Coordinates of C-alpha atoms and ligand atoms in Angstrom, one line a residue:
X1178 CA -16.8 -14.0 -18.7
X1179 CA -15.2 -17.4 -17.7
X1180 CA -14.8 -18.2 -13.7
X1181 CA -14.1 -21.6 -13.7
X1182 CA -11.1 -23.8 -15.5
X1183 CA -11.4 -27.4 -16.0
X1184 CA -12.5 -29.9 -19.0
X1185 CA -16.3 -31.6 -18.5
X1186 CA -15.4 -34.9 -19.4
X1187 CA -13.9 -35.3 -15.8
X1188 CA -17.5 -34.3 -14.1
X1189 CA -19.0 -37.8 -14.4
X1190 CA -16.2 -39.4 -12.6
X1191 CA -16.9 -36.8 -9.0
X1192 CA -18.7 -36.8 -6.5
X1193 CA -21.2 -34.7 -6.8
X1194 CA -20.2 -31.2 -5.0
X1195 CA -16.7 -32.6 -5.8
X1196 CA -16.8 -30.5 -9.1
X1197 CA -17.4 -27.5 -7.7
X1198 CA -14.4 -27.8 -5.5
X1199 CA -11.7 -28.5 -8.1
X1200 CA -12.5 -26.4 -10.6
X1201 CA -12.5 -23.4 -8.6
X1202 CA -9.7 -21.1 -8.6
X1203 CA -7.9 -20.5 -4.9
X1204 CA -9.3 -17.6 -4.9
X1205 CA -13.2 -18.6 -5.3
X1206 CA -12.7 -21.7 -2.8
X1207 CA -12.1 -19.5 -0.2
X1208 CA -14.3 -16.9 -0.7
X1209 CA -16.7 -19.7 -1.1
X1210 CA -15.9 -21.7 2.1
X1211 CA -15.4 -18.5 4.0
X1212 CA -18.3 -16.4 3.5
X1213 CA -20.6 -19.3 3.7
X1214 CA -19.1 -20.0 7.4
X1215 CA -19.7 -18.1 10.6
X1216 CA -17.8 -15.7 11.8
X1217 CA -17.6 -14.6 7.8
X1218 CA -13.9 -14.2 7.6
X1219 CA -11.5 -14.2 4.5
X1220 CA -7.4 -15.0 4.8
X1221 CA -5.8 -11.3 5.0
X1222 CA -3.7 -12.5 2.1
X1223 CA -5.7 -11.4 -0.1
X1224 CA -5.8 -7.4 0.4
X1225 CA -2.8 -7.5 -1.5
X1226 CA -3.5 -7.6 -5.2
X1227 CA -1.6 -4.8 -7.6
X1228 CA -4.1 -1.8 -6.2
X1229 CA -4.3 -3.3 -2.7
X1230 CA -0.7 -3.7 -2.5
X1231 CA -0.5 0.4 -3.6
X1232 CA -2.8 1.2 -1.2
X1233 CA -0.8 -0.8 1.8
X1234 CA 2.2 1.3 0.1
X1235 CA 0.3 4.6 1.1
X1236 CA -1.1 3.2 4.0
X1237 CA 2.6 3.1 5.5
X1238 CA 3.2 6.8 4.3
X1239 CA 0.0 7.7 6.9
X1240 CA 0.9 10.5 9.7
X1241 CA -1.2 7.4 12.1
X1242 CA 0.3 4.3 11.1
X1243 CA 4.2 4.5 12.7
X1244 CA 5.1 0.7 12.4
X1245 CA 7.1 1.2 8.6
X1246 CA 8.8 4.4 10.1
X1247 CA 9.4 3.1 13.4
X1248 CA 11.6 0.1 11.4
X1249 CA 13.1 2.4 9.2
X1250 CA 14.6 4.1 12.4
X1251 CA 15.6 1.3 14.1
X1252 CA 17.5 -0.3 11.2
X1253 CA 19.2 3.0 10.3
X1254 CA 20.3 3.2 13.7
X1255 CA 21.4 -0.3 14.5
X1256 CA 22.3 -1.9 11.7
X1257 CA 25.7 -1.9 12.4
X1258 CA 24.7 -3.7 16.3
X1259 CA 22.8 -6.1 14.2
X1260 CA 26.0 -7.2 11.5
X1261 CA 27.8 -7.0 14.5
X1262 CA 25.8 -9.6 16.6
X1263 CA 24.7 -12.2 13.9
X1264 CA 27.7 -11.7 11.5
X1265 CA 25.9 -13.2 8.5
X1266 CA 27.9 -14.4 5.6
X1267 CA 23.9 -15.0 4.1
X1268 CA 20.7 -12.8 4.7
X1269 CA 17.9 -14.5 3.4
X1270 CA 14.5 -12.2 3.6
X1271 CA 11.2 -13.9 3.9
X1272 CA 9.0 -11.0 1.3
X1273 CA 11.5 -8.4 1.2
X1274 CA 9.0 -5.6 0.1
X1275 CA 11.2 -3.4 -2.4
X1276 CA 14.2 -4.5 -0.2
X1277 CA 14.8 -1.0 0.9
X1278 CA 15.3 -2.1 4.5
X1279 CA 17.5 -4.9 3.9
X1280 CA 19.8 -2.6 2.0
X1281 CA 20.3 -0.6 5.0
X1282 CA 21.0 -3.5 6.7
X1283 CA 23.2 -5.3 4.0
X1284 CA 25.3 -1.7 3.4
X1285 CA 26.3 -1.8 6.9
X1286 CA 27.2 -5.2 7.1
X1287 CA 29.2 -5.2 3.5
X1288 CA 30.9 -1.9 4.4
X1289 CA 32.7 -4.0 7.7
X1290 CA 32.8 -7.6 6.8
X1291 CA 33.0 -10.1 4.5
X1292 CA 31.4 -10.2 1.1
X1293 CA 27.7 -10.8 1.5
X1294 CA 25.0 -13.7 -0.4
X1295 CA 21.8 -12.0 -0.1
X1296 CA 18.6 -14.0 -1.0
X1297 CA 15.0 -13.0 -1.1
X1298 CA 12.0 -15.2 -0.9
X1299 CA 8.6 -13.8 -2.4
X1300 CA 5.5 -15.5 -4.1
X1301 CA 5.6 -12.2 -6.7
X1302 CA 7.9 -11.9 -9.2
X1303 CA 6.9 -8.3 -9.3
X1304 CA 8.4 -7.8 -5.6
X1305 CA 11.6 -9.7 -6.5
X1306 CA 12.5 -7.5 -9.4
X1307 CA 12.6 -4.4 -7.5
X1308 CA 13.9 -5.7 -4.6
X1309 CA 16.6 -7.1 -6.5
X1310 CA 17.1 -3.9 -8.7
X1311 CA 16.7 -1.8 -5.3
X1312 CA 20.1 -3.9 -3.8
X1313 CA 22.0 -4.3 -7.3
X1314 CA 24.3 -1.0 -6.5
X1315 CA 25.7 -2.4 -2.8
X1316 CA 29.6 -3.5 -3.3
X1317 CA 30.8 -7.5 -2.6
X1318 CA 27.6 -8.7 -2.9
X1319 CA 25.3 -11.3 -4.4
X1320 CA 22.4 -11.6 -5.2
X1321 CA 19.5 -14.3 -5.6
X1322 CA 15.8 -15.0 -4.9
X1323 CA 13.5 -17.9 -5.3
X1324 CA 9.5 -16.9 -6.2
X1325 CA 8.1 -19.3 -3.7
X1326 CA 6.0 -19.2 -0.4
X1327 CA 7.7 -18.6 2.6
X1328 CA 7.6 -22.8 3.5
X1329 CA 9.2 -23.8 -0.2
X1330 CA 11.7 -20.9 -0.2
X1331 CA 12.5 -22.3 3.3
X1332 CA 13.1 -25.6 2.4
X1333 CA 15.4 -24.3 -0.3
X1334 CA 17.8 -22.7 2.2
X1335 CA 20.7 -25.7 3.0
X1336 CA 21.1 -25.9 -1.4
X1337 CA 21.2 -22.1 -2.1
X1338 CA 23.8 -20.5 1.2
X1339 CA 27.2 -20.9 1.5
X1340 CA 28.9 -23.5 2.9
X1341 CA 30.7 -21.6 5.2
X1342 CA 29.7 -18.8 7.3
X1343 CA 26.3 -17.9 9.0
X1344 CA 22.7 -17.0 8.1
X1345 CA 20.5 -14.5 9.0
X1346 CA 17.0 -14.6 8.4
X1347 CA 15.0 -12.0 8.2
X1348 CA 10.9 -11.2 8.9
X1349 CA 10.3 -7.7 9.2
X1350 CA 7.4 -5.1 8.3
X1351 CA 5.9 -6.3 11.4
X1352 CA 4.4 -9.3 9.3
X1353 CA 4.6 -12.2 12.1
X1354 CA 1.3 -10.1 13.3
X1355 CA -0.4 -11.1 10.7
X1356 CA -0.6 -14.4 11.6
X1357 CA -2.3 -16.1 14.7
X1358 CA -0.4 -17.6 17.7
X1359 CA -0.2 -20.8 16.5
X1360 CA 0.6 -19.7 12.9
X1361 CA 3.3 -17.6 14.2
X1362 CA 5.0 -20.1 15.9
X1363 CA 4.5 -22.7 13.3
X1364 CA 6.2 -20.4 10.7
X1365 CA 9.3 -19.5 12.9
X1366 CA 9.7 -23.4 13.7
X1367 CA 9.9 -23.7 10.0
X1368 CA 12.9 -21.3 10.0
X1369 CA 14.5 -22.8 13.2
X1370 CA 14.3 -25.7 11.2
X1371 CA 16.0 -24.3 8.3
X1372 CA 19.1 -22.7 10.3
X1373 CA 22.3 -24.3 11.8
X1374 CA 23.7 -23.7 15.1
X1375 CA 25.2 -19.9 15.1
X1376 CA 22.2 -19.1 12.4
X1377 CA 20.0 -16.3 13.5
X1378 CA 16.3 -15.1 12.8
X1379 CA 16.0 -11.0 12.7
X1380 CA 11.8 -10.5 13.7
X1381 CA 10.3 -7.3 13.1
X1382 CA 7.2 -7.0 15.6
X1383 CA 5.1 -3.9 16.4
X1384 CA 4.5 -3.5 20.6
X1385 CA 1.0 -3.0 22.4
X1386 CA -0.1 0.5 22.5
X1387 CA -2.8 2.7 23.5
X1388 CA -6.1 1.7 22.1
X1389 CA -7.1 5.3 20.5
X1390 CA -3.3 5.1 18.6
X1391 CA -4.0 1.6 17.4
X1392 CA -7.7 2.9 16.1
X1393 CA -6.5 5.8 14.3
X1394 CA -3.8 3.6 13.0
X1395 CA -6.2 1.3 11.8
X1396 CA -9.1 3.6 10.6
X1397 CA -7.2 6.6 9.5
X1398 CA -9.0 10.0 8.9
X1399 CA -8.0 9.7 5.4
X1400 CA -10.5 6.9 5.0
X1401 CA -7.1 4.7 3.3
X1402 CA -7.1 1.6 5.3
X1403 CA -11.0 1.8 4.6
X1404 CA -10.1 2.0 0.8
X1405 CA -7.4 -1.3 1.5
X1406 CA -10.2 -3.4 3.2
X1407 CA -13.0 -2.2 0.7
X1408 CA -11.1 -3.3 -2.2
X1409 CA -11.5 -7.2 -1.0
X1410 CA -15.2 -6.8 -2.0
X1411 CA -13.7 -4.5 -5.2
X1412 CA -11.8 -7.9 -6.2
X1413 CA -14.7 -10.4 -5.6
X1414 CA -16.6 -7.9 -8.0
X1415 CA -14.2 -7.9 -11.0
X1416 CA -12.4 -11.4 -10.1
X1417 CA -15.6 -13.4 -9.2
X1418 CA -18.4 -11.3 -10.8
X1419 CA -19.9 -10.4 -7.5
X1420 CA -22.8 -8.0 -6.9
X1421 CA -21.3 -6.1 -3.6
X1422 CA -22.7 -2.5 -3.3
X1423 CA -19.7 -0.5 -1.6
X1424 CA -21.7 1.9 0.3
X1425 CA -23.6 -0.9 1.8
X1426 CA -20.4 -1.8 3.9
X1427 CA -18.7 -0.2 6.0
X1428 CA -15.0 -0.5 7.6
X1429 CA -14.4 -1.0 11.2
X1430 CA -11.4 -1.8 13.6
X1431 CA -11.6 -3.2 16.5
X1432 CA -9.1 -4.0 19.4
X1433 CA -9.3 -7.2 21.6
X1434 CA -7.4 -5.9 24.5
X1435 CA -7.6 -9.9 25.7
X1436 CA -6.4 -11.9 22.6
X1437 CA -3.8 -8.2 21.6
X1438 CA -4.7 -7.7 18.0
X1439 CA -7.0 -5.3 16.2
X1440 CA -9.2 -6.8 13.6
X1441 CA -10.0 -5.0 10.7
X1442 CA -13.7 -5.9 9.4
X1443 CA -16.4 -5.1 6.4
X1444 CA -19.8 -4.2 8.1
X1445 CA -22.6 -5.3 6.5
X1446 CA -24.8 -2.1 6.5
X1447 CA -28.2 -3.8 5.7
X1448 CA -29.5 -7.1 5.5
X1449 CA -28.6 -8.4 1.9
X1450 CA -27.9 -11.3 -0.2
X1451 CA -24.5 -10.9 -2.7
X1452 CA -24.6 -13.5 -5.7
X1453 CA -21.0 -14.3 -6.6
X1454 CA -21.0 -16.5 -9.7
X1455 CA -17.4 -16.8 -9.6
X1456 CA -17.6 -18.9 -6.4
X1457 CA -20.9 -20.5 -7.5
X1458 CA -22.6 -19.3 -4.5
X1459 CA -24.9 -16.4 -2.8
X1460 CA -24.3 -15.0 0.4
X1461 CA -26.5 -13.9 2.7
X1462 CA -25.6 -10.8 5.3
X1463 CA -27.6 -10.3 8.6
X1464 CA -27.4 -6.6 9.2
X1465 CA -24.8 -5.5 11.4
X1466 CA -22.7 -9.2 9.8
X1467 CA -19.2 -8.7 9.4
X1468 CA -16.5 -10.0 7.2
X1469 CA -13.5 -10.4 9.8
X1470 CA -10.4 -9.5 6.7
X1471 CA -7.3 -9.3 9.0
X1472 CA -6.0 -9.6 12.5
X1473 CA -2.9 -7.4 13.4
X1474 CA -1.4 -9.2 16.7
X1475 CA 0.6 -6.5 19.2
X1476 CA 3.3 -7.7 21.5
X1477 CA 4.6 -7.0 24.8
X1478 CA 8.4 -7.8 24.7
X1479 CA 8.0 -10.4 27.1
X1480 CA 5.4 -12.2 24.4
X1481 CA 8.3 -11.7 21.3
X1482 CA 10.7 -14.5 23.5
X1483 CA 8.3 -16.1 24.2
X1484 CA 7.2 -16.6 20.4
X1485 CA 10.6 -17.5 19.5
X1486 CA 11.4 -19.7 22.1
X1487 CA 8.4 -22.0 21.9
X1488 CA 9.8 -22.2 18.0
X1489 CA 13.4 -23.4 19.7
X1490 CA 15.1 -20.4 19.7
X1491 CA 17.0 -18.3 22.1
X1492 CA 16.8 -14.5 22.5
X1493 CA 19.8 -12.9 21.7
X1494 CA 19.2 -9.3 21.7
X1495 CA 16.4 -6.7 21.4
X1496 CA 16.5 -3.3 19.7
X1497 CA 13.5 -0.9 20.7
X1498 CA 11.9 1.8 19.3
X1499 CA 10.4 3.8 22.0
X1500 CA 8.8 6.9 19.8
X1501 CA 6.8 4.1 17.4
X1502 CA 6.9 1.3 20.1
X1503 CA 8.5 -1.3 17.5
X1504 CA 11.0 -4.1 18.3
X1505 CA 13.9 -5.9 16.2
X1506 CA 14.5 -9.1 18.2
X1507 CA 17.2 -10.5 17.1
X1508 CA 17.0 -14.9 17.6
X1509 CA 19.6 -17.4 18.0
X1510 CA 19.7 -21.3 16.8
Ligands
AVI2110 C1 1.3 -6.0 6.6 N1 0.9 -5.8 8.0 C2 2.0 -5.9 8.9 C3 0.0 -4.6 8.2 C4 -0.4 -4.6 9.7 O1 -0.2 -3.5 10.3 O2 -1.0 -5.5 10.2 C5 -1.2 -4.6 7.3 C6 -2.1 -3.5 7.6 N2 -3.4 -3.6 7.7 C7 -4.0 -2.4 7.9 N3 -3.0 -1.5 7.9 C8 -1.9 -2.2 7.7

């Protein structure tokens, strides 16, 4: 098996350690830089390959995990409100899942108003097809998507909308939680800076609630969030030929009242060393030694303007779900 890309010659011309840097995939860097650092963390990005990204899919289906649900409702029931209050001529989604939400949102917008440009921005081509396939049927509308990262695809923006009318972005699935503070408001200053004046930014944010909801939420009784965050040490095993025992870690989520977010962690079970020759490297785990995987930020309203005006924008309106304790904030340029 072959971890590593890259031609020899180039060696004698690096630094040494330099090598090892650039011939690792994106992949292996991090899990090289990461694990060998402490706090052990790894970028939640990368729970989602094809089975993690299945798992998530179930994950959302969970009696304890409301925040997919709660966005369902709040779309069915005000997406009307919304076309009303933006009155997009272009909806651009930043990873539009299978675009089933921004059809609901796009059919009640196309069914009053002018025809519609809809564009979705995703790094998998996968998640474009059916997104795309999943909005082909609504009337007076168009269709197009860029396979980028959220930054290109934004960049993209002033060439690909109309020249007339206004955009709506949109960030839903509750994704900006995903990101630290300063993360966050990096990311929506890089849509501010893509809009015009009468643009608009649609966030999808999941509220602060009690702490034995968020736990179950996070460590369902099902044991499938456990299964998601496992399957990080599933992919260092067949991706970077790792050595991780599974039932030597354990999942664990914890909420930090103080900071708002639950983490999600692996729990080293023992004290152990893992060889991964795919980052050229062996870790060792204290017992009790976590890998921190993910941090899921939860707002109070008052935090969600505050977020999107430190990124330059102003709050237009706010649509709540009380039963999942979910907010649609809806942002002006
Ligand atoms: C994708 N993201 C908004 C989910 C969340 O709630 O933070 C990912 C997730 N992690 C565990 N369960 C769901």
């Amino acid at each position: 098996m072959s971890y590593a890309s890259g031609g020899g010659a180039a060696r004698a011309f690096l630094a040494p350690g330099v090598w090892d840097r650039v011939s690792l995939e994106p992949f292996a860097l991090d899990v090289r830089d990461r694990l060998m650092q402490t706090p052990k963390t790894l970028p939640s990005k990368y729970l989602y390959d094809p089975l993690g990204s299945a798992l998530f899919e179930a994950i959302c289906r969970l009696p304890w995990y409301g925040v997919t649900r709660a966005e369902q409702r709040l779309l069915a029931r005000e997406a009307a409100a919304i076309g009303r209050a933006a009155d997009p001529a272009f909806i651009a989604e930043l990873g539009p899942g299978s675009g089933e939400k921004l059809a609901v949102l796009a059919g009640a917008i196309s069914r009053t108003q002018r025809p519609l440009h809809l564009h979705l921005i995703d790094i998998s081509t996968a998640a474009l097809h059916l997104a795309t396939h999943t909005l082909s049927d609504l009337p007076r509308t168009q269709i197009s998507s860029s396979r980028a990262t959220y930054e290109e695809g934004l960049r993209e923006l002033a060439h690909v909308r109309p020249a007339q009318g206004r955009a709506m972005v949109l960030f839903l699935r509750a994704n900006i939680g995903n990101f630290d503070p300063p993360e966050a408001t990096a990311l929506l200053r890089q849509v501010r800076d893509a809009l015009r004046p009468g643009d608009t930014l649609l966030l999808g944010a999941d509220l602060v609630k009690p702490e034995p909801d968020l736990l179950l939420a996070y460590d369902d009784p099902l044991g499938v969030t456990s299964a998601f965050n496992k399957n990080l040490l599933v992919r260092m095993n067949t991706e970077l030929g790792a050595a991780f025992a599974l039932d030597r870690f354990a999942h664990c989520a914890v909420w930090d009242a103080e900071a708002s977010r639950i983490e999600m962690h692996l729990v080293s079970l023992v004290e152990q060393d893992v060889h991964i020759p795919g980052a050229r490297c062996t870790v060792h785990f204290d017992r009790d030694e976590t890998i921190w995987t993910e941090s899921s930020y939860k707002y109070a309203t008052a935090d969600i303007e505050q977020l999107g005006t430190a990124a330059g924008f102003r709050q237009q309106d706010q649509w709540i779900d009380r039963e999942g304790e979910f907010a649609l904030t809806l942002f002006a340029v």
